[in-house]
PDB file of C-alpha atoms and ligand atoms in Angstrom:
ATOM      1  CA  UNK A   1       0.000   0.000   0.000  1.00  0.00           C
ATOM      2  CA  UNK A   2       1.335   3.408  -0.939  1.00  0.00           C
ATOM      3  CA  UNK A   3       1.508   6.260   1.546  1.00  0.00           C
ATOM      4  CA  UNK A   4       0.481   9.833   0.787  1.00  0.00           C
ATOM      5  CA  UNK A   5       0.789  12.630   3.344  1.00  0.00           C
ATOM      6  CA  UNK A   6      -2.433  14.521   4.032  1.00  0.00           C
ATOM      7  CA  UNK A   7      -1.222  18.079   4.597  1.00  0.00           C
ATOM      8  CA  UNK A   8      -0.467  21.426   2.964  1.00  0.00           C
ATOM      9  CA  UNK A   9       2.369  22.061   5.434  1.00  0.00           C
ATOM     10  CA  UNK A  10       5.408  22.083   3.133  1.00  0.00           C
ATOM     11  CA  UNK A  11       7.987  21.766   5.909  1.00  0.00           C
ATOM     12  CA  UNK A  12       6.268  18.586   7.176  1.00  0.00           C
ATOM     13  CA  UNK A  13       6.082  17.305   3.597  1.00  0.00           C
ATOM     14  CA  UNK A  14       9.757  17.924   2.983  1.00  0.00           C
ATOM     15  CA  UNK A  15      10.646  15.795   6.031  1.00  0.00           C
ATOM     16  CA  UNK A  16       8.222  13.056   4.983  1.00  0.00           C
ATOM     17  CA  UNK A  17       9.506  12.834   1.379  1.00  0.00           C
ATOM     18  CA  UNK A  18      13.109  12.721   2.660  1.00  0.00           C
ATOM     19  CA  UNK A  19      12.339   9.376   4.350  1.00  0.00           C
ATOM     20  CA  UNK A  20      11.872   7.737   0.943  1.00  0.00           C
ATOM     21  CA  UNK A  21       8.744   6.019   2.315  1.00  0.00           C
ATOM     22  CA  UNK A  22       6.141   8.424   0.910  1.00  0.00           C
ATOM     23  CA  UNK A  23       4.717   8.320  -2.620  1.00  0.00           C
ATOM     24  CA  UNK A  24       2.452  11.385  -2.786  1.00  0.00           C
ATOM     25  CA  UNK A  25       0.374  14.065  -1.085  1.00  0.00           C
ATOM     26  CA  UNK A  26      -3.254  15.088  -0.671  1.00  0.00           C
ATOM     27  CA  UNK A  27      -4.582  18.527   0.222  1.00  0.00           C
ATOM     28  CA  UNK A  28      -8.073  19.904   0.701  1.00  0.00           C
ATOM     29  CA  UNK A  29      -9.484  23.433   1.181  1.00  0.00           C
ATOM     30  CA  UNK A  30      -9.375  23.092   4.988  1.00  0.00           C
ATOM     31  CA  UNK A  31      -5.685  22.116   4.908  1.00  0.00           C
ATOM     32  CA  UNK A  32      -4.910  25.021   2.549  1.00  0.00           C
ATOM     33  CA  UNK A  33      -6.752  27.397   4.890  1.00  0.00           C
ATOM     34  CA  UNK A  34      -4.761  26.020   7.839  1.00  0.00           C
ATOM     35  CA  UNK A  35      -1.496  26.658   5.976  1.00  0.00           C
ATOM     36  CA  UNK A  36      -2.424  30.333   5.557  1.00  0.00           C
ATOM     37  CA  UNK A  37      -0.685  30.304   2.169  1.00  0.00           C
ATOM     38  CA  UNK A  38      -1.560  30.856  -1.487  1.00  0.00           C
ATOM     39  CA  UNK A  39      -3.127  27.651  -2.859  1.00  0.00           C
ATOM     40  CA  UNK A  40      -1.430  27.521  -6.266  1.00  0.00           C
ATOM     41  CA  UNK A  41       1.939  28.475  -4.785  1.00  0.00           C
ATOM     42  CA  UNK A  42       1.714  25.638  -2.223  1.00  0.00           C
ATOM     43  CA  UNK A  43       0.730  23.066  -4.851  1.00  0.00           C
ATOM     44  CA  UNK A  44       3.625  24.157  -7.097  1.00  0.00           C
ATOM     45  CA  UNK A  45       6.042  23.876  -4.164  1.00  0.00           C
ATOM     46  CA  UNK A  46       4.812  20.374  -3.290  1.00  0.00           C
ATOM     47  CA  UNK A  47       5.049  19.274  -6.940  1.00  0.00           C
ATOM     48  CA  UNK A  48       8.700  20.374  -6.918  1.00  0.00           C
ATOM     49  CA  UNK A  49       9.347  18.000  -4.004  1.00  0.00           C
ATOM     50  CA  UNK A  50       7.941  14.868  -5.631  1.00  0.00           C
ATOM     51  CA  UNK A  51       7.097  13.275  -8.964  1.00  0.00           C
ATOM     52  CA  UNK A  52       4.296  11.405  -7.178  1.00  0.00           C
ATOM     53  CA  UNK A  53       0.608  12.349  -7.247  1.00  0.00           C
ATOM     54  CA  UNK A  54      -0.335  15.641  -5.547  1.00  0.00           C
ATOM     55  CA  UNK A  55      -4.080  16.150  -5.052  1.00  0.00           C
ATOM     56  CA  UNK A  56      -5.398  19.703  -5.441  1.00  0.00           C
ATOM     57  CA  UNK A  57      -9.109  20.217  -4.860  1.00  0.00           C
ATOM     58  CA  UNK A  58     -11.429  22.409  -6.922  1.00  0.00           C
ATOM     59  CA  UNK A  59     -13.330  25.050  -4.953  1.00  0.00           C
ATOM     60  CA  UNK A  60     -16.397  25.359  -7.195  1.00  0.00           C
ATOM     61  CA  UNK A  61     -19.414  23.062  -7.006  1.00  0.00           C
ATOM     62  CA  UNK A  62     -20.808  23.531 -10.545  1.00  0.00           C
ATOM     63  CA  UNK A  63     -19.468  21.610 -13.542  1.00  0.00           C
ATOM     64  CA  UNK A  64     -18.342  24.535 -15.707  1.00  0.00           C
ATOM     65  CA  UNK A  65     -16.405  26.327 -12.964  1.00  0.00           C
ATOM     66  CA  UNK A  66     -14.943  23.062 -11.674  1.00  0.00           C
ATOM     67  CA  UNK A  67     -13.620  22.342 -15.174  1.00  0.00           C
ATOM     68  CA  UNK A  68     -12.151  25.838 -15.513  1.00  0.00           C
ATOM     69  CA  UNK A  69     -10.455  25.500 -12.094  1.00  0.00           C
ATOM     70  CA  UNK A  70      -9.228  21.989 -12.952  1.00  0.00           C
ATOM     71  CA  UNK A  71      -7.517  23.288 -16.090  1.00  0.00           C
ATOM     72  CA  UNK A  72      -5.688  25.972 -14.091  1.00  0.00           C
ATOM     73  CA  UNK A  73      -4.590  23.451 -11.434  1.00  0.00           C
ATOM     74  CA  UNK A  74      -3.544  20.823 -14.014  1.00  0.00           C
ATOM     75  CA  UNK A  75      -1.270  23.430 -15.633  1.00  0.00           C
ATOM     76  CA  UNK A  76       0.785  23.741 -12.423  1.00  0.00           C
ATOM     77  CA  UNK A  77       2.578  20.418 -12.919  1.00  0.00           C
ATOM     78  CA  UNK A  78       2.171  17.018 -14.608  1.00  0.00           C
ATOM     79  CA  UNK A  79       1.711  15.264 -11.264  1.00  0.00           C
ATOM     80  CA  UNK A  80      -1.266  17.335 -10.102  1.00  0.00           C
ATOM     81  CA  UNK A  81      -4.327  15.160  -9.447  1.00  0.00           C
ATOM     82  CA  UNK A  82      -7.625  17.039  -9.601  1.00  0.00           C
ATOM     83  CA  UNK A  83      -9.714  16.432  -6.494  1.00  0.00           C
ATOM     84  CA  UNK A  84     -13.463  16.596  -7.121  1.00  0.00           C
ATOM     85  CA  UNK A  85     -16.449  16.284  -4.792  1.00  0.00           C
ATOM     86  CA  UNK A  86     -18.689  13.232  -5.021  1.00  0.00           C
ATOM     87  CA  UNK A  87     -21.639  15.010  -6.636  1.00  0.00           C
ATOM     88  CA  UNK A  88     -23.213  14.638 -10.077  1.00  0.00           C
ATOM     89  CA  UNK A  89     -21.315  17.725 -11.292  1.00  0.00           C
ATOM     90  CA  UNK A  90     -18.122  16.354  -9.747  1.00  0.00           C
ATOM     91  CA  UNK A  91     -18.537  13.007 -11.525  1.00  0.00           C
ATOM     92  CA  UNK A  92     -19.324  14.766 -14.801  1.00  0.00           C
ATOM     93  CA  UNK A  93     -16.067  16.700 -14.428  1.00  0.00           C
ATOM     94  CA  UNK A  94     -14.327  13.426 -13.515  1.00  0.00           C
ATOM     95  CA  UNK A  95     -15.462  11.837 -16.790  1.00  0.00           C
ATOM     96  CA  UNK A  96     -14.379  14.869 -18.827  1.00  0.00           C
ATOM     97  CA  UNK A  97     -10.948  15.062 -17.162  1.00  0.00           C
ATOM     98  CA  UNK A  98     -10.396  11.290 -17.407  1.00  0.00           C
ATOM     99  CA  UNK A  99     -11.081  11.428 -21.151  1.00  0.00           C
ATOM    100  CA  UNK A 100      -8.299  14.040 -21.379  1.00  0.00           C
ATOM    101  CA  UNK A 101      -6.021  11.746 -19.327  1.00  0.00           C
ATOM    102  CA  UNK A 102      -5.951  14.150 -16.392  1.00  0.00           C
ATOM    103  CA  UNK A 103      -5.783  12.231 -13.100  1.00  0.00           C
ATOM    104  CA  UNK A 104      -8.661  12.615 -10.657  1.00  0.00           C
ATOM    105  CA  UNK A 105      -9.346  11.957  -6.985  1.00  0.00           C
ATOM    106  CA  UNK A 106     -13.057  11.804  -6.119  1.00  0.00           C
ATOM    107  CA  UNK A 107     -13.406  12.905  -2.517  1.00  0.00           C
ATOM    108  CA  UNK A 108     -15.999  12.865   0.276  1.00  0.00           C
ATOM    109  CA  UNK A 109     -17.020   9.246  -0.337  1.00  0.00           C
ATOM    110  CA  UNK A 110     -19.160   7.727   2.408  1.00  0.00           C
ATOM    111  CA  UNK A 111     -20.972   4.833   0.697  1.00  0.00           C
ATOM    112  CA  UNK A 112     -20.416   1.869  -1.605  1.00  0.00           C
ATOM    113  CA  UNK A 113     -22.857   3.266  -4.181  1.00  0.00           C
ATOM    114  CA  UNK A 114     -20.865   6.510  -4.314  1.00  0.00           C
ATOM    115  CA  UNK A 115     -17.594   4.588  -4.786  1.00  0.00           C
ATOM    116  CA  UNK A 116     -19.210   2.528  -7.559  1.00  0.00           C
ATOM    117  CA  UNK A 117     -20.380   5.664  -9.420  1.00  0.00           C
ATOM    118  CA  UNK A 118     -16.915   7.258  -9.105  1.00  0.00           C
ATOM    119  CA  UNK A 119     -15.361   4.126 -10.666  1.00  0.00           C
ATOM    120  CA  UNK A 120     -17.905   4.257 -13.500  1.00  0.00           C
ATOM    121  CA  UNK A 121     -16.895   7.908 -14.022  1.00  0.00           C
ATOM    122  CA  UNK A 122     -13.290   6.756 -14.493  1.00  0.00           C
ATOM    123  CA  UNK A 123     -11.835   8.214 -11.275  1.00  0.00           C
ATOM    124  CA  UNK A 124      -8.129   7.540 -10.806  1.00  0.00           C
ATOM    125  CA  UNK A 125      -8.650   7.513  -7.013  1.00  0.00           C
ATOM    126  CA  UNK A 126     -11.692   7.257  -4.748  1.00  0.00           C
ATOM    127  CA  UNK A 127     -11.317   8.725  -1.244  1.00  0.00           C
ATOM    128  CA  UNK A 128     -13.536   7.040   1.370  1.00  0.00           C
ATOM    129  CA  UNK A 129     -13.401   8.999   4.653  1.00  0.00           C
ATOM    130  CA  UNK A 130     -12.855   6.427   7.407  1.00  0.00           C
ATOM    131  CA  UNK A 131     -12.613   8.689  10.466  1.00  0.00           C
ATOM    132  CA  UNK A 132     -15.641  10.800   9.606  1.00  0.00           C
ATOM    133  CA  UNK A 133     -17.719   7.609   9.171  1.00  0.00           C
ATOM    134  CA  UNK A 134     -16.459   6.292  12.526  1.00  0.00           C
ATOM    135  CA  UNK A 135     -17.549   9.629  14.053  1.00  0.00           C
ATOM    136  CA  UNK A 136     -21.157   8.866  13.050  1.00  0.00           C
ATOM    137  CA  UNK A 137     -21.064   5.451  14.749  1.00  0.00           C
ATOM    138  CA  UNK A 138     -20.496   3.501  11.508  1.00  0.00           C
ATOM    139  CA  UNK A 139     -17.383   1.419  10.893  1.00  0.00           C
ATOM    140  CA  UNK A 140     -15.404   3.286   8.210  1.00  0.00           C
ATOM    141  CA  UNK A 141     -13.141   0.306   7.585  1.00  0.00           C
ATOM    142  CA  UNK A 142     -16.101  -1.837   6.469  1.00  0.00           C
ATOM    143  CA  UNK A 143     -16.504   0.578   3.563  1.00  0.00           C
ATOM    144  CA  UNK A 144     -12.895   0.004   2.456  1.00  0.00           C
ATOM    145  CA  UNK A 145     -13.474  -3.791   2.499  1.00  0.00           C
ATOM    146  CA  UNK A 146     -16.723  -3.415   0.529  1.00  0.00           C
ATOM    147  CA  UNK A 147     -15.250  -1.081  -2.098  1.00  0.00           C
ATOM    148  CA  UNK A 148     -12.318  -3.434  -2.624  1.00  0.00           C
ATOM    149  CA  UNK A 149     -14.667  -6.387  -3.066  1.00  0.00           C
ATOM    150  CA  UNK A 150     -16.906  -4.507  -5.539  1.00  0.00           C
ATOM    151  CA  UNK A 151     -13.983  -3.142  -7.576  1.00  0.00           C
ATOM    152  CA  UNK A 152     -12.340  -6.574  -7.732  1.00  0.00           C
ATOM    153  CA  UNK A 153     -15.526  -8.391  -8.785  1.00  0.00           C
ATOM    154  CA  UNK A 154     -16.206  -5.920 -11.593  1.00  0.00           C
ATOM    155  CA  UNK A 155     -12.615  -5.158 -12.594  1.00  0.00           C
ATOM    156  CA  UNK A 156     -12.660  -1.400 -11.889  1.00  0.00           C
ATOM    157  CA  UNK A 157      -9.172   0.124 -11.962  1.00  0.00           C
ATOM    158  CA  UNK A 158      -9.943   3.082  -9.671  1.00  0.00           C
ATOM    159  CA  UNK A 159      -7.527   3.022  -6.721  1.00  0.00           C
ATOM    160  CA  UNK A 160      -8.888   3.110  -3.179  1.00  0.00           C
ATOM    161  CA  UNK A 161      -7.283   5.985  -1.275  1.00  0.00           C
ATOM    162  CA  UNK A 162      -8.185   5.564   2.405  1.00  0.00           C
ATOM    163  CA  UNK A 163      -8.705   9.086   3.813  1.00  0.00           C
ATOM    164  CA  UNK A 164      -9.700  10.745   7.083  1.00  0.00           C
ATOM    165  CA  UNK A 165      -7.178   8.532   8.875  1.00  0.00           C
ATOM    166  CA  UNK A 166      -7.059   9.131  12.625  1.00  0.00           C
ATOM    167  CA  UNK A 167      -4.726   6.422  13.994  1.00  0.00           C
ATOM    168  CA  UNK A 168      -1.982   3.904  13.268  1.00  0.00           C
ATOM    169  CA  UNK A 169      -4.659   1.217  13.586  1.00  0.00           C
ATOM    170  CA  UNK A 170      -6.593   2.862  10.726  1.00  0.00           C
ATOM    171  CA  UNK A 171      -3.468   2.665   8.548  1.00  0.00           C
ATOM    172  CA  UNK A 172      -2.834  -0.995   9.422  1.00  0.00           C
ATOM    173  CA  UNK A 173      -6.453  -1.999   8.863  1.00  0.00           C
ATOM    174  CA  UNK A 174      -6.682  -0.069   5.578  1.00  0.00           C
ATOM    175  CA  UNK A 175      -3.637  -1.978   4.316  1.00  0.00           C
ATOM    176  CA  UNK A 176      -5.198  -5.300   5.347  1.00  0.00           C
ATOM    177  CA  UNK A 177      -8.517  -4.325   3.740  1.00  0.00           C
ATOM    178  CA  UNK A 178      -6.772  -3.835   0.393  1.00  0.00           C
ATOM    179  CA  UNK A 179      -6.658  -0.037   0.092  1.00  0.00           C
ATOM    180  CA  UNK A 180      -4.151   0.920  -2.600  1.00  0.00           C
ATOM    181  CA  UNK A 181      -3.123   4.086  -0.747  1.00  0.00           C
ATOM    182  CA  UNK A 182      -3.592   5.616   2.693  1.00  0.00           C
ATOM    183  CA  UNK A 183      -3.313   9.367   3.036  1.00  0.00           C
ATOM    184  CA  UNK A 184      -1.981  10.107   6.488  1.00  0.00           C
ATOM    185  CA  UNK A 185      -1.511  13.238   8.610  1.00  0.00           C
ATOM    186  CA  UNK A 186       2.226  13.852   9.347  1.00  0.00           C
ATOM    187  CA  UNK A 187       1.881  12.969  13.049  1.00  0.00           C
ATOM    188  CA  UNK A 188       0.397   9.555  12.295  1.00  0.00           C
ATOM    189  CA  UNK A 189       3.061   8.918   9.654  1.00  0.00           C
ATOM    190  CA  UNK A 190       5.721   9.498  12.338  1.00  0.00           C
ATOM    191  CA  UNK A 191       3.773   7.287  14.772  1.00  0.00           C
ATOM    192  CA  UNK A 192       3.973   4.334  12.337  1.00  0.00           C
ATOM    193  CA  UNK A 193       7.547   3.678  13.514  1.00  0.00           C
ATOM    194  CA  UNK A 194       6.898   3.987  17.221  1.00  0.00           C
ATOM    195  CA  UNK A 195       6.666   1.158  19.761  1.00  0.00           C
ATOM    196  CA  UNK A 196       7.593   1.428  23.461  1.00  0.00           C
ATOM    197  CA  UNK A 197       9.380  -1.929  23.351  1.00  0.00           C
ATOM    198  CA  UNK A 198      11.592  -0.657  20.500  1.00  0.00           C
ATOM    199  CA  UNK A 199      12.628   2.363  22.631  1.00  0.00           C
ATOM    200  CA  UNK A 200      13.145   0.206  25.732  1.00  0.00           C
ATOM    201  CA  UNK A 201      15.080  -2.471  23.836  1.00  0.00           C
ATOM    202  CA  UNK A 202      17.322   0.068  22.105  1.00  0.00           C
ATOM    203  CA  UNK A 203      18.123   1.837  25.417  1.00  0.00           C
ATOM    204  CA  UNK A 204      19.139  -1.526  26.934  1.00  0.00           C
ATOM    205  CA  UNK A 205      21.318  -2.446  23.931  1.00  0.00           C
ATOM    206  CA  UNK A 206      23.052   0.960  23.996  1.00  0.00           C
ATOM    207  CA  UNK A 207      23.710   0.654  27.772  1.00  0.00           C
ATOM    208  CA  UNK A 208      25.026  -2.931  27.484  1.00  0.00           C
ATOM    209  CA  UNK A 209      27.232  -1.992  24.521  1.00  0.00           C
ATOM    210  CA  UNK A 210      28.794   0.823  26.579  1.00  0.00           C
ATOM    211  CA  UNK A 211      29.640  -1.735  29.302  1.00  0.00           C
ATOM    212  CA  UNK A 212      31.737  -3.736  26.809  1.00  0.00           C
ATOM    213  CA  UNK A 213      34.046  -0.729  26.303  1.00  0.00           C
ATOM    214  CA  UNK A 214      34.349  -1.737  22.641  1.00  0.00           C
ATOM    215  CA  UNK A 215      34.084   0.295  19.419  1.00  0.00           C
ATOM    216  CA  UNK A 216      33.092  -1.079  16.027  1.00  0.00           C
ATOM    217  CA  UNK A 217      34.883   1.702  14.098  1.00  0.00           C
TER     218      UNK A 217
HETATM  219  C1  LIG B 301      -7.970  13.702   2.216  1.00  0.00           C
HETATM  220  O1  LIG B 301      -7.963  13.659   1.028  1.00  0.00           O
HETATM  221  C2  LIG B 301      -9.113  14.171   3.010  1.00  0.00           C
HETATM  222  O2  LIG B 301      -9.498  15.441   2.612  1.00  0.00           O
HETATM  223  C3  LIG B 301      -8.749  14.124   4.476  1.00  0.00           C
HETATM  224  O3  LIG B 301      -8.135  12.877   4.744  1.00  0.00           O
HETATM  225  C4  LIG B 301      -9.917  14.391   5.389  1.00  0.00           C
HETATM  226  O4  LIG B 301      -9.513  14.130   6.719  1.00  0.00           O
HETATM  227  P1  LIG B 301     -10.319  14.682   7.996  1.00  0.00           P
HETATM  228  O5  LIG B 301     -11.607  13.947   8.072  1.00  0.00           O
HETATM  229  O6  LIG B 301      -9.428  14.378   9.154  1.00  0.00           O
HETATM  230  O7  LIG B 301     -10.527  16.147   7.769  1.00  0.00           O
END
């Protein structure tokens, strides 16, 4: 499963890409607002850091304006993926962009029927929001399992991009459920490496090595 970082914070992204473990990035209007920076400038900066997919979301909700915005965003770099809302206008834009070989990420997916329609519209990625479904009392991970089963049975090539990730457990379970990608906030990406027994074990090895008085170099 590939890992994208879900942020518009370019200093966090720089650190994440330096690890060599991250394949792409997703942003949304809320993340852009949190960055306090110019949208197109941020997307251009991120696209300079990676050749991997960088999702940039349209702001409009009607087809014509979404298409006009998509064309501006797609001009920024070859690796820009146009993020579109899961509405009829969004799916219409998805079909038009797909036919022009512009990559798309259909966002705000909360049901199997929505994921099915996005695949029919030729979406490159579908973004089911796990955490926001969990917040309503549903099990967001069930949706990832169901989408994977439906896409596999019918041979859809749309990639499942698990979004609204809130924990390391979400990342692990999304991988087991067959998501192609998980988009992860920087803090959770850093948490993927952490285990108290690793810290405790390493401290003991360092202390015992010091007792030997030896040096490898
Ligand atoms: C990513 O593409 C989504 O916009 C993001 O994961 C949403 O996460 P949130 O539910 O934590 O805002």
